[in-house]
Coordinates of C-alpha atoms and ligand atoms in Angstrom, one line a residue:
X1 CA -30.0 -151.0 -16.0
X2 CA -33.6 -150.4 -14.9
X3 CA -35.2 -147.6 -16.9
X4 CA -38.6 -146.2 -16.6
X5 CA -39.2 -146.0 -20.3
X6 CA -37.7 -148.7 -22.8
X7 CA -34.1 -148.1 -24.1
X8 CA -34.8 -147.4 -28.3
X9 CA -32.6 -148.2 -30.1
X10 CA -33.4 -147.6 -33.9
X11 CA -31.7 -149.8 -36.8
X12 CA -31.4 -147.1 -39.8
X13 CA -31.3 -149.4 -42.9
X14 CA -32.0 -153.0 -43.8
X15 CA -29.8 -154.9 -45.7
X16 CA -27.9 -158.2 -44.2
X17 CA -26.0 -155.6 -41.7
X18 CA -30.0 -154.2 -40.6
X19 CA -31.6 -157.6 -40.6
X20 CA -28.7 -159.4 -38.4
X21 CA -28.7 -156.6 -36.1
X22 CA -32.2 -156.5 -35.2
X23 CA -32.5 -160.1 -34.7
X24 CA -29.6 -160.4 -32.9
X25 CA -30.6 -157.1 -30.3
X26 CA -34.0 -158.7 -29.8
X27 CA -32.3 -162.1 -28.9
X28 CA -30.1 -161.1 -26.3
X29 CA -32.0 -157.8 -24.9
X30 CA -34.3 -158.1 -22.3
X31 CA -37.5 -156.2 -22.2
X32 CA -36.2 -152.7 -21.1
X33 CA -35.3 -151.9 -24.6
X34 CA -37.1 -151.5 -27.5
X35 CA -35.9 -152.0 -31.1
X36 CA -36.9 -150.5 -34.0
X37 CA -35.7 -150.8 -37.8
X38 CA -36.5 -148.6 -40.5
X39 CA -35.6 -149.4 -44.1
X40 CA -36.8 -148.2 -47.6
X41 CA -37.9 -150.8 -50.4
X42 CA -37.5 -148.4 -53.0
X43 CA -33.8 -147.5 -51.9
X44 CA -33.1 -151.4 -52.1
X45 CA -29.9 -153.2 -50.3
X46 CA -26.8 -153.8 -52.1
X47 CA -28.6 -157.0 -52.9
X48 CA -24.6 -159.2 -52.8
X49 CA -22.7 -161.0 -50.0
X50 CA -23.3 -164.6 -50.7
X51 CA -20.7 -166.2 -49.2
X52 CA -19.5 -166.6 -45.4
X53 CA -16.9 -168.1 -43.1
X54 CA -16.9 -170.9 -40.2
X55 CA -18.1 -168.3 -37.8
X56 CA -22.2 -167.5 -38.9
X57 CA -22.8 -171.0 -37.2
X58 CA -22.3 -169.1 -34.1
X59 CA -24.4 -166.4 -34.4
X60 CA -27.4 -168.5 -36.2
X61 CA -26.9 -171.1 -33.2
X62 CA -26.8 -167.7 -30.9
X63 CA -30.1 -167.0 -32.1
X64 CA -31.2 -170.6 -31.8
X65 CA -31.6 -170.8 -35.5
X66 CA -32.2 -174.1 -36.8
X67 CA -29.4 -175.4 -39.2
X68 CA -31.3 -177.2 -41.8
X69 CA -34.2 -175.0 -41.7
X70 CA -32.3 -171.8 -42.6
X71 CA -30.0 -174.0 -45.3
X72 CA -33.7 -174.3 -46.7
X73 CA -34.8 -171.4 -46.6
X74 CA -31.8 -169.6 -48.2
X75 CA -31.3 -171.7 -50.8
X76 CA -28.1 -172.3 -49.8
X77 CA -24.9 -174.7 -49.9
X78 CA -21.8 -175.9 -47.6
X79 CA -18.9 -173.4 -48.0
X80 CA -15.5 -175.5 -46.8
X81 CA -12.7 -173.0 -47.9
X82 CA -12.0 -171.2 -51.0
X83 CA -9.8 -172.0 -53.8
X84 CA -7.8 -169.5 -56.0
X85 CA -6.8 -169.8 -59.6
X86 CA -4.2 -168.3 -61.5
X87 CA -3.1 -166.3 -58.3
X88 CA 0.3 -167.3 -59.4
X89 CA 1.1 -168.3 -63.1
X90 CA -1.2 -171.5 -63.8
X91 CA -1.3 -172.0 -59.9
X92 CA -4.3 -173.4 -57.5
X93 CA -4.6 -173.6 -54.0
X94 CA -7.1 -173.4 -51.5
X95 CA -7.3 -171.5 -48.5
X96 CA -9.7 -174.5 -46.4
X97 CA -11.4 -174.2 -43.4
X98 CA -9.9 -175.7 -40.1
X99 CA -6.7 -177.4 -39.6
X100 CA -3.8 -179.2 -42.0
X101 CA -2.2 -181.7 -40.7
X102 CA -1.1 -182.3 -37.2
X103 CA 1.3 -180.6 -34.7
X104 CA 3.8 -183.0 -33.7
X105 CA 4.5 -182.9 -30.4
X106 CA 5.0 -179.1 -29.6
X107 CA 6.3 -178.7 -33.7
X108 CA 3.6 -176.5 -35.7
X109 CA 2.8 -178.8 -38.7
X110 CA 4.6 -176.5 -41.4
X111 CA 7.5 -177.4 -39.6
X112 CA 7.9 -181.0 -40.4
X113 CA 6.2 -180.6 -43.8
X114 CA 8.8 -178.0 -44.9
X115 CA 11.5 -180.7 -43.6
X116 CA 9.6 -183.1 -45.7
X117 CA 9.3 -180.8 -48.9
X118 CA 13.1 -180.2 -48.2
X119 CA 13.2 -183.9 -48.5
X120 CA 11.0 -184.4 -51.5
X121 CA 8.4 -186.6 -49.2
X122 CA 5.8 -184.2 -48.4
X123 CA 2.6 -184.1 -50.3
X124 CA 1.0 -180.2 -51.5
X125 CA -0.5 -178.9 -48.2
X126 CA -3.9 -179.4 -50.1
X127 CA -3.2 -183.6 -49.0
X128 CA -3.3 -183.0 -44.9
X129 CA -6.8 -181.0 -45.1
X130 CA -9.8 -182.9 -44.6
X131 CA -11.6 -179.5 -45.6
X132 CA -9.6 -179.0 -48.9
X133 CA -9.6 -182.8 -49.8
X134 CA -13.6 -183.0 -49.4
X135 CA -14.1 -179.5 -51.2
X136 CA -12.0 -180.5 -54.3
X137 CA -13.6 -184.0 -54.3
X138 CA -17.2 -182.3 -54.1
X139 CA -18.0 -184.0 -50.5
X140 CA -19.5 -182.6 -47.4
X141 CA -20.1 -184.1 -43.7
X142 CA -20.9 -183.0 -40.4
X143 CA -19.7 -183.9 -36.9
X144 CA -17.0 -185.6 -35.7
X145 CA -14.5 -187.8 -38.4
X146 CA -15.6 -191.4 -38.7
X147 CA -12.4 -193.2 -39.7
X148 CA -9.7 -192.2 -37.2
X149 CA -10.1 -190.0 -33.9
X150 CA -6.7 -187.8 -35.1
X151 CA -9.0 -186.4 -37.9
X152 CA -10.7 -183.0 -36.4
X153 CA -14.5 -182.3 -37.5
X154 CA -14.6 -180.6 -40.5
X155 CA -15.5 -176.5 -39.9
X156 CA -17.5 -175.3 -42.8
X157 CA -20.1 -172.2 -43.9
X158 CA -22.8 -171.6 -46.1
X159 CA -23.4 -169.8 -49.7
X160 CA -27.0 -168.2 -49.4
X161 CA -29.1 -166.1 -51.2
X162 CA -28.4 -162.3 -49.1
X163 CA -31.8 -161.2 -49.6
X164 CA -33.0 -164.5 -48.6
X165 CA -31.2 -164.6 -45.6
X166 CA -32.5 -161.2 -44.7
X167 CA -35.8 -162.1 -45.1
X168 CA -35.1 -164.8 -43.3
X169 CA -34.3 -162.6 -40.7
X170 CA -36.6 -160.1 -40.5
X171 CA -39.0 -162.9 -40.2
X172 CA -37.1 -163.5 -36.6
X173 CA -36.9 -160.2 -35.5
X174 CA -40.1 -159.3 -36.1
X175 CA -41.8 -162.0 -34.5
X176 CA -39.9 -161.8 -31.4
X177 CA -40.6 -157.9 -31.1
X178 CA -39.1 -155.5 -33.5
X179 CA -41.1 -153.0 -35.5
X180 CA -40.1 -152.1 -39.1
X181 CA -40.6 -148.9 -40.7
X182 CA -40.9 -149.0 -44.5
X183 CA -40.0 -145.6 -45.5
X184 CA -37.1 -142.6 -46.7
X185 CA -35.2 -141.1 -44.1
X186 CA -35.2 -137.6 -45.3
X187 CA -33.7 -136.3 -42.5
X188 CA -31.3 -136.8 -39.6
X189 CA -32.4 -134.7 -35.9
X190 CA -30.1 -134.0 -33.6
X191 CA -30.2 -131.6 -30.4
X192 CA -28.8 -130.5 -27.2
X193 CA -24.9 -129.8 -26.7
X194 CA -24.0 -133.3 -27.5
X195 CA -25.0 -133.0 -30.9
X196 CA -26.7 -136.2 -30.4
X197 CA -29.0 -137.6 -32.8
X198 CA -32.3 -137.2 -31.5
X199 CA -34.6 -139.1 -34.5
X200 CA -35.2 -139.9 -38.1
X201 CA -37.8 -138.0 -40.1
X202 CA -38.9 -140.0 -42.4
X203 CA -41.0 -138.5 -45.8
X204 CA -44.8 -138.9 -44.9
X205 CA -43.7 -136.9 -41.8
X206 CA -43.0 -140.0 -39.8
X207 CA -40.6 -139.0 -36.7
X208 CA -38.8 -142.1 -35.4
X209 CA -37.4 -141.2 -31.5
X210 CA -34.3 -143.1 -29.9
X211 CA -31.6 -143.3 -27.2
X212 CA -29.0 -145.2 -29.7
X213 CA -28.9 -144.9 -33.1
X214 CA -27.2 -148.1 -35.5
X215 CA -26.4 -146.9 -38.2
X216 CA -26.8 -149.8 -41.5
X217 CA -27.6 -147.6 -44.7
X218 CA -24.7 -148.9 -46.6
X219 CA -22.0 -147.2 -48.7
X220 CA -23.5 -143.5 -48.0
X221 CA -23.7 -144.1 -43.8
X222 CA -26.5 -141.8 -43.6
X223 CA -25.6 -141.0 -39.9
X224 CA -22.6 -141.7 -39.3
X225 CA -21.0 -140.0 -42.6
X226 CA -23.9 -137.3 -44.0
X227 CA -25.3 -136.5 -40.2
X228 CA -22.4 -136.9 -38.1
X229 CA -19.5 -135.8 -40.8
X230 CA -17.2 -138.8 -39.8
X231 CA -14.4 -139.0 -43.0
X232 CA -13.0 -142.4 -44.8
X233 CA -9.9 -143.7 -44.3
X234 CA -9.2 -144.9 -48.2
X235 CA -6.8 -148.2 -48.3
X236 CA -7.7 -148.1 -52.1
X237 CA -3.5 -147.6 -52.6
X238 CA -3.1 -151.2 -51.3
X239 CA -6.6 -152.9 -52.3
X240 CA -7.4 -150.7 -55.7
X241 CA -9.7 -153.2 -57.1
X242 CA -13.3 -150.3 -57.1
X243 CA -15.7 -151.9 -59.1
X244 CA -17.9 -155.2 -59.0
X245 CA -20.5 -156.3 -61.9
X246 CA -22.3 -159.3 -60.0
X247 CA -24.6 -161.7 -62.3
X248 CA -26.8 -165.1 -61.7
X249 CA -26.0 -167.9 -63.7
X250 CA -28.4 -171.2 -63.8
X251 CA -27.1 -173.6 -61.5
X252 CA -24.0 -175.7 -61.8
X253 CA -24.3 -179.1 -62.4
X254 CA -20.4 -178.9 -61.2
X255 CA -22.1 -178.4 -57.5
X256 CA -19.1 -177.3 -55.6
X257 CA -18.6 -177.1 -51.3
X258 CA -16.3 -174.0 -52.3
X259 CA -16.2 -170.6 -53.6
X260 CA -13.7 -170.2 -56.7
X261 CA -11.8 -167.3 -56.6
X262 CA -10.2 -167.0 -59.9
X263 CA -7.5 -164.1 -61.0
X264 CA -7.7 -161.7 -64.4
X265 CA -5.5 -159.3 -65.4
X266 CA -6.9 -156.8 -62.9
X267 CA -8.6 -158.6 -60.6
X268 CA -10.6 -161.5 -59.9
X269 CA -14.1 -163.2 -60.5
X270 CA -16.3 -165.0 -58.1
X271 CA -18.1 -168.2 -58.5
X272 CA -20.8 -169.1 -55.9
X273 CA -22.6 -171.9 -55.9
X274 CA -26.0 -171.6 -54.6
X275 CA -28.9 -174.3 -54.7
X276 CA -30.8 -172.5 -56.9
X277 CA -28.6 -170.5 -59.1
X278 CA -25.1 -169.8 -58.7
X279 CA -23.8 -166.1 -58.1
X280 CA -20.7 -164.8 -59.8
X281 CA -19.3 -161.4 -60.2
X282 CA -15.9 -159.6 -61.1
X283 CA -14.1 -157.6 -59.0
X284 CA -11.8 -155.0 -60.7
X285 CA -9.5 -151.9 -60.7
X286 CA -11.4 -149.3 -62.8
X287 CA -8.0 -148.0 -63.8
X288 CA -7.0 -151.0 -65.6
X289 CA -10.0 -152.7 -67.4
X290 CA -13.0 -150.8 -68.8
X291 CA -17.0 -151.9 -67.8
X292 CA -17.4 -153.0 -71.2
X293 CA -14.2 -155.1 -71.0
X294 CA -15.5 -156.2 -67.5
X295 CA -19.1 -157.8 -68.5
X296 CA -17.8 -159.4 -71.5
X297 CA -15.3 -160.9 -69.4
X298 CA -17.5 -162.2 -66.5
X299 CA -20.1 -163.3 -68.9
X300 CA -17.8 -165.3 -71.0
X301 CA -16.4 -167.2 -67.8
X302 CA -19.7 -168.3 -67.0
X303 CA -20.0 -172.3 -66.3
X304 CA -24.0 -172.3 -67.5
X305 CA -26.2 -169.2 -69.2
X306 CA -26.7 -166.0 -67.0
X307 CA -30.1 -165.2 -65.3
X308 CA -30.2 -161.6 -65.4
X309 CA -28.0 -158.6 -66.8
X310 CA -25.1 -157.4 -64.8
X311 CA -25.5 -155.7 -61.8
X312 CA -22.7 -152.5 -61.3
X313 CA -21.4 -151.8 -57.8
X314 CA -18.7 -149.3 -56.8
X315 CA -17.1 -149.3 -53.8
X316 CA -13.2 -147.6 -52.6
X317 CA -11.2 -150.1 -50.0
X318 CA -11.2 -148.4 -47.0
X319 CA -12.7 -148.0 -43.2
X320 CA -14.6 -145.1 -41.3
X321 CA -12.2 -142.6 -38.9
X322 CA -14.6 -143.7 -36.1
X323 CA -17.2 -146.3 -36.3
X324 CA -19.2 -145.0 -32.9
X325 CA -19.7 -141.5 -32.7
X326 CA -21.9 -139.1 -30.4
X327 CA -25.2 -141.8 -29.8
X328 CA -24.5 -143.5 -33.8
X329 CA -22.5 -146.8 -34.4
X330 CA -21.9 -147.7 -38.0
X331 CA -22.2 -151.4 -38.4
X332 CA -21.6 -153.0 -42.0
X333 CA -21.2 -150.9 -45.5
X334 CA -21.7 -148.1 -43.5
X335 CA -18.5 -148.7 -41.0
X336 CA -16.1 -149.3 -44.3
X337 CA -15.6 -151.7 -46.8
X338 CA -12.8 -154.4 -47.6
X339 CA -13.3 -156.6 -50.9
X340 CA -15.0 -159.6 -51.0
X341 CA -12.0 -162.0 -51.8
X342 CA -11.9 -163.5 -47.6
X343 CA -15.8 -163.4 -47.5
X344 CA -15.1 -161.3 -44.2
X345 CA -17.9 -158.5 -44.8
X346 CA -21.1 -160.3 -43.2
X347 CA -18.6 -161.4 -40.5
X348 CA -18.0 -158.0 -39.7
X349 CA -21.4 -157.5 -39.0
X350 CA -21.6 -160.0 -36.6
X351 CA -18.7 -159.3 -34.6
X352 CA -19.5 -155.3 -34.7
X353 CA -23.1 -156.6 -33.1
X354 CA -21.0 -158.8 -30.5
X355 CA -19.0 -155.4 -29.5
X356 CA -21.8 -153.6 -29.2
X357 CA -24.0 -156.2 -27.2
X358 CA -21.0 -156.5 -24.9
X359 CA -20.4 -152.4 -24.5
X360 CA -24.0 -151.1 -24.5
X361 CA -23.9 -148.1 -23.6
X362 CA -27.0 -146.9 -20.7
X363 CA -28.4 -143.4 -21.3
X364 CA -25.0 -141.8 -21.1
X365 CA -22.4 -143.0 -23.5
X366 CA -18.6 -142.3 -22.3
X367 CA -15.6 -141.4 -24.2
X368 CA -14.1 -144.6 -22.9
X369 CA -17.1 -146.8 -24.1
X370 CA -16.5 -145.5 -27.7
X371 CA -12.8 -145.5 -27.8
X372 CA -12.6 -149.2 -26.9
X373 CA -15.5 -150.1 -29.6
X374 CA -13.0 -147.8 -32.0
X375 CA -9.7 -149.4 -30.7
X376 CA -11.1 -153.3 -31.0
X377 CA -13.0 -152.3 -34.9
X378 CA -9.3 -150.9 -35.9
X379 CA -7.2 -154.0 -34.8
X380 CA -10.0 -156.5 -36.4
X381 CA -9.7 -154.5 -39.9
X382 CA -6.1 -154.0 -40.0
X383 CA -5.5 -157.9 -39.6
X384 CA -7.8 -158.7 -42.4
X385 CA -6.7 -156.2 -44.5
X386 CA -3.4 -157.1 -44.5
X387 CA -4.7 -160.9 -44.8
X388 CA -6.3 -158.8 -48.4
X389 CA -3.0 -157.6 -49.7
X390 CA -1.2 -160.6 -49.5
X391 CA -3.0 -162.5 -52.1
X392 CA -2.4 -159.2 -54.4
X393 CA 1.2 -158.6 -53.2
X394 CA 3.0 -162.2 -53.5
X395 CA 2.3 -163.0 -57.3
X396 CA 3.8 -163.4 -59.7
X397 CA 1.6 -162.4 -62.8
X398 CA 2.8 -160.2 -65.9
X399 CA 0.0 -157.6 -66.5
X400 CA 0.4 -153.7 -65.4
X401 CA -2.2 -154.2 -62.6
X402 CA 0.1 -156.8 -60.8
X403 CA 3.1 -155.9 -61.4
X404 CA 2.2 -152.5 -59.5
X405 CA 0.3 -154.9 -56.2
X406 CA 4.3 -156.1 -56.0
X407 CA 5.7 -152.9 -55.9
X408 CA 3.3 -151.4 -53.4
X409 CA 5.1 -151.0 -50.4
X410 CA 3.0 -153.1 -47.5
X411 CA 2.0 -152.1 -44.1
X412 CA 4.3 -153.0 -41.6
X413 CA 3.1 -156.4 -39.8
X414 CA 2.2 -157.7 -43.0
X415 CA 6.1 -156.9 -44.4
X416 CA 7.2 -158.3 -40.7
X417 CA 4.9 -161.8 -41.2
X418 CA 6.4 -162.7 -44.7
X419 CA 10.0 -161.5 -43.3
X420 CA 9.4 -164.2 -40.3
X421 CA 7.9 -166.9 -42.3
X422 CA 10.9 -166.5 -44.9
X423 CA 13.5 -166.9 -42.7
X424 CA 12.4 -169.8 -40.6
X425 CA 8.5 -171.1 -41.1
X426 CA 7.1 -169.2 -38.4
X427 CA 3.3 -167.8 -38.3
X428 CA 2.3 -165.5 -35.1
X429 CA -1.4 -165.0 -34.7
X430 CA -1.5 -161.7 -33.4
X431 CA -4.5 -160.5 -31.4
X432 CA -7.6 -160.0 -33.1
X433 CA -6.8 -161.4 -36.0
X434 CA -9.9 -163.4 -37.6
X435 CA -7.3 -165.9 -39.2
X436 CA -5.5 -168.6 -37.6
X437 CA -1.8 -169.3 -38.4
X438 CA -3.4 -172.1 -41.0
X439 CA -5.3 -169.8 -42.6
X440 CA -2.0 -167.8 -43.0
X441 CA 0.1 -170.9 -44.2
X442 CA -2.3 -171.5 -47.1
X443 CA -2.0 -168.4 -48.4
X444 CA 1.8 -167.7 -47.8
X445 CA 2.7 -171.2 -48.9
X446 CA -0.7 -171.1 -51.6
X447 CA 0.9 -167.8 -53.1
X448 CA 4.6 -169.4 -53.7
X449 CA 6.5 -167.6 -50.8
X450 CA 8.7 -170.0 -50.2
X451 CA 10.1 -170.9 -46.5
X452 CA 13.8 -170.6 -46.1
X453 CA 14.0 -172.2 -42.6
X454 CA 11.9 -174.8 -40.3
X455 CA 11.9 -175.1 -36.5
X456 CA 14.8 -177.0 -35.6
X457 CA 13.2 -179.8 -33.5
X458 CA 11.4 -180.8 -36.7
X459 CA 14.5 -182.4 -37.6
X460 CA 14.1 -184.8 -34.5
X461 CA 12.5 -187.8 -36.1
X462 CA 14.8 -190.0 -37.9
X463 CA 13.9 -189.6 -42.4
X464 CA 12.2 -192.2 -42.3
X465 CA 9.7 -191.4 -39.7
X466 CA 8.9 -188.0 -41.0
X467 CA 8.1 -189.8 -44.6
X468 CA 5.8 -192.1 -42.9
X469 CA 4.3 -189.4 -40.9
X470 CA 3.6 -187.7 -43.4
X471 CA 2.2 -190.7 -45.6
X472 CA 0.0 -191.6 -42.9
X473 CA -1.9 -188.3 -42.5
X474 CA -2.4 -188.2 -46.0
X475 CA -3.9 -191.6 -45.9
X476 CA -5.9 -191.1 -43.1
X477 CA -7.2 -188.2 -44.9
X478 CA -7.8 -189.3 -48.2
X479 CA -9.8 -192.6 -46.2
X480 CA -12.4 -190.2 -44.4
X481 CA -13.0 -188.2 -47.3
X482 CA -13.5 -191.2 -49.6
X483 CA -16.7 -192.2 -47.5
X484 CA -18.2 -189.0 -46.9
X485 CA -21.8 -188.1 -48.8
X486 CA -21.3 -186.1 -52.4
X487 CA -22.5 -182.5 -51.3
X488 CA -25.7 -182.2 -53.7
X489 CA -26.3 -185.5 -52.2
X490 CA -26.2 -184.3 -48.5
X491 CA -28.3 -181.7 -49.0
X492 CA -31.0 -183.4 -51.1
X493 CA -31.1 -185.5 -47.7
X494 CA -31.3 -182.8 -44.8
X495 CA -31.8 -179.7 -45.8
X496 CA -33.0 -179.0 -49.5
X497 CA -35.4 -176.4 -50.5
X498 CA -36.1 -178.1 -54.1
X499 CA -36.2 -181.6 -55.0
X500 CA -34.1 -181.2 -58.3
X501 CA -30.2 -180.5 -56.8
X502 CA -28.1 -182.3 -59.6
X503 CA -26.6 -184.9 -58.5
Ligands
FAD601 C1 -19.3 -156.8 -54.9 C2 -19.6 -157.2 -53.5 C3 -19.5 -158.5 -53.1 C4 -19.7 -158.9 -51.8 N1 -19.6 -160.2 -51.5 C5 -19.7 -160.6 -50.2 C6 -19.5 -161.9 -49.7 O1 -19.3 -162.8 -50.5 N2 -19.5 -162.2 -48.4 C7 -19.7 -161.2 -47.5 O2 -19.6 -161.5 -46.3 N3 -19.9 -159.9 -47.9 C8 -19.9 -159.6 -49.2 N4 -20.1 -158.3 -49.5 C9 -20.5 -157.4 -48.5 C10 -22.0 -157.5 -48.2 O3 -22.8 -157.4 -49.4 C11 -22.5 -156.5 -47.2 O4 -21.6 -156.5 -46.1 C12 -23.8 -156.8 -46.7 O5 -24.7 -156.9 -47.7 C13 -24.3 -155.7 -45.7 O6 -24.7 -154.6 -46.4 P1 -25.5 -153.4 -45.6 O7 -26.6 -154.0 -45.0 O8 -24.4 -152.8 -44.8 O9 -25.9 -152.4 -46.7 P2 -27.1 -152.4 -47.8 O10 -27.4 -153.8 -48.3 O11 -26.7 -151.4 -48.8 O12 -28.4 -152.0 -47.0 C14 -28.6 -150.6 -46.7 C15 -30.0 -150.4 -46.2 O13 -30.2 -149.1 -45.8 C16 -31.4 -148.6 -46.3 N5 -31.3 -147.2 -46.6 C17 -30.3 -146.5 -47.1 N6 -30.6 -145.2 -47.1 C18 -31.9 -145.1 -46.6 C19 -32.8 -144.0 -46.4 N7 -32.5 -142.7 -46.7 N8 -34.0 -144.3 -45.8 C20 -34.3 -145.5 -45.4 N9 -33.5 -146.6 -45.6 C21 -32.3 -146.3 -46.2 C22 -31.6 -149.4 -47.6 O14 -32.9 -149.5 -48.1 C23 -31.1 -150.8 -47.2 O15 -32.1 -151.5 -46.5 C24 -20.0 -157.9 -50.8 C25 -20.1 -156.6 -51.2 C26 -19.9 -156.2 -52.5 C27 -20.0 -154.8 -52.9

């Protein structure tokens, strides 16, 4: 693509979804284009999204981000699954990171550990995870397992501080290029037929010209939904949970690799360990508790004194009609929103900037271009959507709020995974979807939907055998994790931006 002038392309807003799309456009664009990022201190970010899955390693490594030195300067901690309480009555489980167990032969795990819970010798799922055995024991390594080769490396995230992490950021962007505009957008230009944006005026009568136009100003999309009129698909009948109240607490001496995901009677509350603090929140369905009830609620369930009052957010479950339309592409808050329970918003991000990277339009953007952004956003959300409504769907609680998430009818591949796994243990990755058919076992199996049927070739091995199997992978497990580093301790040694972390 060899242009004359530089290709702009402006970055309306900057939050996390701003900030990681700047850095990452400078990173991988050569010097035809320019970028430009305009973002208004006194309209602030959202200011939450502290946890993450397996998958920022990639784009911090794609940006040649140093591991330790971001850890640092984010304040942050390891992040090796999550664990949900009181999902079902008095149940935990945890959804981990990476595999459980090991596929024998061409058997799927689940298989023979179904035969073996059939047989009363299999161990919870939560015994074959090196990731959920070193979360709940409060361990962390990296690289390869050190007691047996079957082990695999452990996968893990992070827990940060957002507005660190955009800083953080912005640092990057801007010294490899990118030129921030402080300032309001007061108004949106477009011209011609196409209806095209043309620039943002920005108050001080600042006009900021460009060829493609990213729209991340949050909830309100600014472009995408004011400018451009592009409506919301609400999914608020299957995920009605609409408010958040996020809060700071001191940090926990209870230093966990793991966010806590813990049910209420209309919801659920977050607990995020950080290095410096630890971030917590409630997510709720304004219908069933009040604000007041809320706060109390959040602030009673606190493990150590909170830092600051609690901070209200109000969002509706849901996704944009079109994320790229005319020359504007909606990329984080501003493309849709699905509840923080998976940690999957800042992922979104990242893979929306891997779609556009890979579909970059020149100076004329095609129908075809935009569909197939459109069709690939769509079959990404639906997956992890329907990933959402499974937690709500499959318990088995007594208040109002879920006894209506049972009776909500679900959409159809979701009904049709449940159905499958029912009848005979089986999990089908479709494409696109962010989870792997572990991720799905936790959960089914996590939630107490209980298997009917296993592949038949997991009755091969004699009884014995598959009690010893089993034994042995459990043992194997329990061995690596026993001599891994405690987590405070790991950090305090590579990558710890205070001296203090509680041991
Ligand atoms: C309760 C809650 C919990 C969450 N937890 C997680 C989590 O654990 N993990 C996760 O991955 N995600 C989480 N998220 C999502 C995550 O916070 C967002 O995906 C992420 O912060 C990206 O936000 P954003 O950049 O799209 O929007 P924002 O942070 O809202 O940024 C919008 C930007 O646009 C600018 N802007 C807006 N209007 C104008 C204007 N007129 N002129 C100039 N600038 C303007 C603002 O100044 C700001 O810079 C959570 C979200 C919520 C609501």
């Amino acid at each position: 693509m060899a242009f004359e002038q530089p290709y702009r392309i402006v970055v309306a807003g900057g939050g996390t979804a701003g900030w990681m799309t700047a850095a990452a456009l400078v990173r991988f664009l050569g010097p035809g284009f320019s970028i430009v990022l305009v973002e208004s201190e006194a309209i602030g970010t959202v200011g939450v999204g502290e946890a993450t899955i397996p998958q920022i390693r990639l784009f911090n490594a794609g940006l040649g981000i140093d591991e330790n030195a971001f850890i640092a300067a984010t304040q942050a901690s390891f992040k090796l699954g999550i664990e949900f309480v009181g999902w079902t009555k008095g149940g935990r489980y945890m959804h981990a990171f990476g595999d459980v167990g090991r596929d024998n032969g061409g058997v799927a795990f689940q298989h023979s550990w179904l035969r073996g819970l059939a047989e009363g010798v299999a161990e919870p799922l939560a015994a074959y995870s090196l990731n959920n055995a070193a979360a709940l024991s409060n361990r962390m390594q990296r690289g390869p397992a050190r007691t047996a080769q079957m082990l695999p490396e452990m996968p893990y995230a992070f827990h940060f501080d957002a507005g660190l992490y955009a800083r953080f950021l912005r640092n990057y962007a801007e010294a490899r290029g990118v030129t921030r505009h402080e300032g309001k957008i007061v108004e949106v230009l477009r011209g011609g037929e196409s209806g095209d944006v043309t620039a943002l005026r920005l108050d001080g009568d600042r006009s900021i010209e460009g060829d493609l136009f990213i729209d991340c100003t949050g909830f309100r999309g600014l472009l995408i939904a004011e400018t451009l009129g592009v409506e919301f698909e609400d999914w608020s009948h299957w995920l009605p949970c609409d408010r958040a109240l996020a809060v700071p607490s001191a940090r926990a001496r209870d230093f966990t690799p793991y966010t806590r995901a813990t049910a209420h009677s209309a919801g659920w509350q977050w607990r995020i360990p950080l290095q410096h603090r630890t971030g917590n929140g409630i997510v709720y369905s304004s219908a069933h508790l009040s604000d007041d009830e809320a706060a109390s609620r959040l602030l009673a369930n606190l493990d150590e004194p909170a830092l600051a009052e609690p901070r209200a957010l109000r969002f509706t479950a849901g996704k944009r009609k079109a994320f790229w339309q005319a020359n504007v592409i909606a990329v984080g808050l501003a493309s849709g929103f699905l509840e923080p329970l998976e940690s999957t918003s800042i992922h979104l991000i990242q893979s929306a900037i891997e779609r556009i990277l890979k579909l970059l339009p020149g100076r004329r953007i095609s129908d075809a271009q935009r569909a197939e952004y459109d069709r690939q956003t769509n079959l990404e959300l639906d997956r992890i959507r329907d990933f959402l409504i499974l937690h709500y769907w499959a318990n088995d609680r007594d208040e109002p709020f879920w006894h209506a998430r049972r009776e909500t009818p679900l959409p159809e591949g979701l009904a049709h995974k449940i159905e499958l796994w029912r009848a005979c243990g089986q999990i089908v990755r479709e494409d696109a979807d962010l989870f792997s058919e572990v991720a799905w076992l936790q959960v089914l199996a996590g939630q107490g939907i209980a298997a009917e049927g296993y592949h038949p070739l997991a009755d091969q091995p004699a009884s014995g055998q598959i009690a010893e199997y089993l034994d042995l992978l459990a043992k194997l497990t329990a061995r690596e994790v026993a001599q891994m580093p405690d987590h405070a301790a790991f950090i305090r040694q590579h990558c710890a931006a205070r001296e203090d972390i509680a041991a």
